[in-house]
One Martini backbone bead per residue (centre of mass of N, CA, C, O) as a GRO file, in nm:
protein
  108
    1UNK     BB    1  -2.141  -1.522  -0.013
    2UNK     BB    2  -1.909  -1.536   0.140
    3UNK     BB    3  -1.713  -1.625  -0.081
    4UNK     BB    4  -1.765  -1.377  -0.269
    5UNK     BB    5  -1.573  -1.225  -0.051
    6UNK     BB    6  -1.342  -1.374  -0.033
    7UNK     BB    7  -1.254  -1.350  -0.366
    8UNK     BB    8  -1.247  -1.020  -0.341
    9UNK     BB    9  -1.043  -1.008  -0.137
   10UNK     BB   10  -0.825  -1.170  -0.246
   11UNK     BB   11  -0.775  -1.003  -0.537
   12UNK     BB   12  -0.739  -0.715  -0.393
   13UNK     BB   13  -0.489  -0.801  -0.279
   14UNK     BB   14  -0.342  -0.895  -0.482
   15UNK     BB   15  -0.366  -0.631  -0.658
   16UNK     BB   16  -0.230  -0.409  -0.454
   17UNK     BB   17   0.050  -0.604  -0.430
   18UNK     BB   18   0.138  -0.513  -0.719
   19UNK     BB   19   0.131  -0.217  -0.690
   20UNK     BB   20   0.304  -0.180  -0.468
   21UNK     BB   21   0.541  -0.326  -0.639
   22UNK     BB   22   0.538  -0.090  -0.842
   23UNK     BB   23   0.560   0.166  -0.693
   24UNK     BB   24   0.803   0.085  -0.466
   25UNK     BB   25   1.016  -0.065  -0.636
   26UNK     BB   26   1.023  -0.003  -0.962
   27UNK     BB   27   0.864   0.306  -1.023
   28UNK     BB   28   0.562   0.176  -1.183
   29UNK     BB   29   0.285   0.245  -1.229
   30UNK     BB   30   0.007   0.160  -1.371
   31UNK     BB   31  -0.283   0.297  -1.194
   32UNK     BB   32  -0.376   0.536  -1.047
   33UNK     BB   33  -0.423   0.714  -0.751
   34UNK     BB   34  -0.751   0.665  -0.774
   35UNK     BB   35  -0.756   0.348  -0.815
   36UNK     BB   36  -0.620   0.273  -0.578
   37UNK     BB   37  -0.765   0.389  -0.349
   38UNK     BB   38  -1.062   0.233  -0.449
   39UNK     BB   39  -0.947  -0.052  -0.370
   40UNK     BB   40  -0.851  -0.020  -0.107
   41UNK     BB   41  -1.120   0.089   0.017
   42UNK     BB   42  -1.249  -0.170  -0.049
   43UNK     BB   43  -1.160  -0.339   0.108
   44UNK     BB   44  -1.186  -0.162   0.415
   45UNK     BB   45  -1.447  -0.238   0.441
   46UNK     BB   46  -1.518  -0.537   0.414
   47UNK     BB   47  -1.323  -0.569   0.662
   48UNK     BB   48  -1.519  -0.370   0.790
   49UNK     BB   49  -1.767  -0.595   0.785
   50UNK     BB   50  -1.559  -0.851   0.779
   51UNK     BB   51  -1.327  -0.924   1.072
   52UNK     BB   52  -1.292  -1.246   0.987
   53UNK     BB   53  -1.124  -1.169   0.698
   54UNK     BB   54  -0.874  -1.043   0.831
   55UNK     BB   55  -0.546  -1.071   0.721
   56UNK     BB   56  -0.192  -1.009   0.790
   57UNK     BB   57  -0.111  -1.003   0.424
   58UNK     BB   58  -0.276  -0.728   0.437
   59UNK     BB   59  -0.271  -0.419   0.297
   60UNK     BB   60  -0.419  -0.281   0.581
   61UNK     BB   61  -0.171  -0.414   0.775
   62UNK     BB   62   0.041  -0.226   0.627
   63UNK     BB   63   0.308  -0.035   0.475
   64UNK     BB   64   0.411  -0.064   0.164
   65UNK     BB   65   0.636  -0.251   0.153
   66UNK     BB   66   0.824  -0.477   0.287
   67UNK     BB   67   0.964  -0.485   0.545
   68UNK     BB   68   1.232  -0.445   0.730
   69UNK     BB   69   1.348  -0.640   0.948
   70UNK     BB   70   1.429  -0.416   1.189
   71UNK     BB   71   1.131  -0.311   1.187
   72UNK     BB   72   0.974  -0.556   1.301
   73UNK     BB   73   1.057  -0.563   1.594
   74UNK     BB   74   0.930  -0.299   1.622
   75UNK     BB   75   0.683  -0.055   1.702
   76UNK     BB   76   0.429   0.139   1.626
   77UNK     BB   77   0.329   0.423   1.779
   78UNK     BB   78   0.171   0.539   1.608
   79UNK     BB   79  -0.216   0.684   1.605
   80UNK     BB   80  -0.270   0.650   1.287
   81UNK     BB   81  -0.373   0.627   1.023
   82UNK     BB   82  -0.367   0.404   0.754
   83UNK     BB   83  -0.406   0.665   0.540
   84UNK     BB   84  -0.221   0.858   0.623
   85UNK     BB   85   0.006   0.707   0.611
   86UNK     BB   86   0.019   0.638   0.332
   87UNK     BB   87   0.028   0.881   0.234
   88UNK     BB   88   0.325   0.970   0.393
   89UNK     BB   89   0.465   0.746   0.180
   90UNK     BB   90   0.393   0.891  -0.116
   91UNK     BB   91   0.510   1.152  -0.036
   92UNK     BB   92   0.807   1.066   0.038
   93UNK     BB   93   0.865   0.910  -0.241
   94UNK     BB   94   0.786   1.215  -0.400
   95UNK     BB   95   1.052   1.375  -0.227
   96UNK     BB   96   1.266   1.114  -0.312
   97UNK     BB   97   1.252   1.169  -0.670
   98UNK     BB   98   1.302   1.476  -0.693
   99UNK     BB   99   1.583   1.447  -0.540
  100UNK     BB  100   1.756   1.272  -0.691
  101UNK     BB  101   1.710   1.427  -0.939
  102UNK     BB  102   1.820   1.712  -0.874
  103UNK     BB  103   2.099   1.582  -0.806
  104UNK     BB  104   2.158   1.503  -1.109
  105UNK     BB  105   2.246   1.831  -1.164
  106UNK     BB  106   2.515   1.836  -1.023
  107UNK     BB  107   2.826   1.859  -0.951
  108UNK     BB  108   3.077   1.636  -0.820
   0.00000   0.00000   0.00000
């Protein structure tokens, strides 16, 4: 049963990354922000009842794509919780593309 947990959990990593690198980097998410939340939440859930299958490569581990040298130095001193994050990095997303599109519509 365990195999089948970590083969889960590995997937779960997997199709997340994948999902995360065409969000953030792309800018072409393939699936819905309900099916991204609904995969997420099942990881979640998971490393929270196996605490000792998760790994630091999880993206329940980190926020949005790969993070920035610069920023690896410092820590987060924020107290949220990491769903709140993430969305907060979604609205912020999204934005920033609402904002880019309307700058293009101004005169240089």
């Amino acid at each position: 049963m365990n195999s089948d947990i970590t083969a889960r959990l590995q997937e779960l990593r997997k199709r997340i990354a994948q999902h995360n690198y065409e969000y953030y980097v792309l800018d072409h998410p393939s699936i819905p922000d309900a099916e991204y939340d609904r995969l997420f939440q099942e990881l979640q859930a998971l490393e929270t009842d196996h605490p000792e299958l998760i790994t630091p490569d999880s993206p329940t581990q980190r926020v949005g794509a790969k993070p920035d040298k610069a920023l690896q130095r410092s820590r987060m001193s924020c107290q949220c919780s990491l769903w709140t994050t993430h969305l907060m990095m979604k609205t912020l997303l999204l934005l920033y593309v609402e904002f880019k599109s309307a700058c293009q519509h101004l005169p240089p």
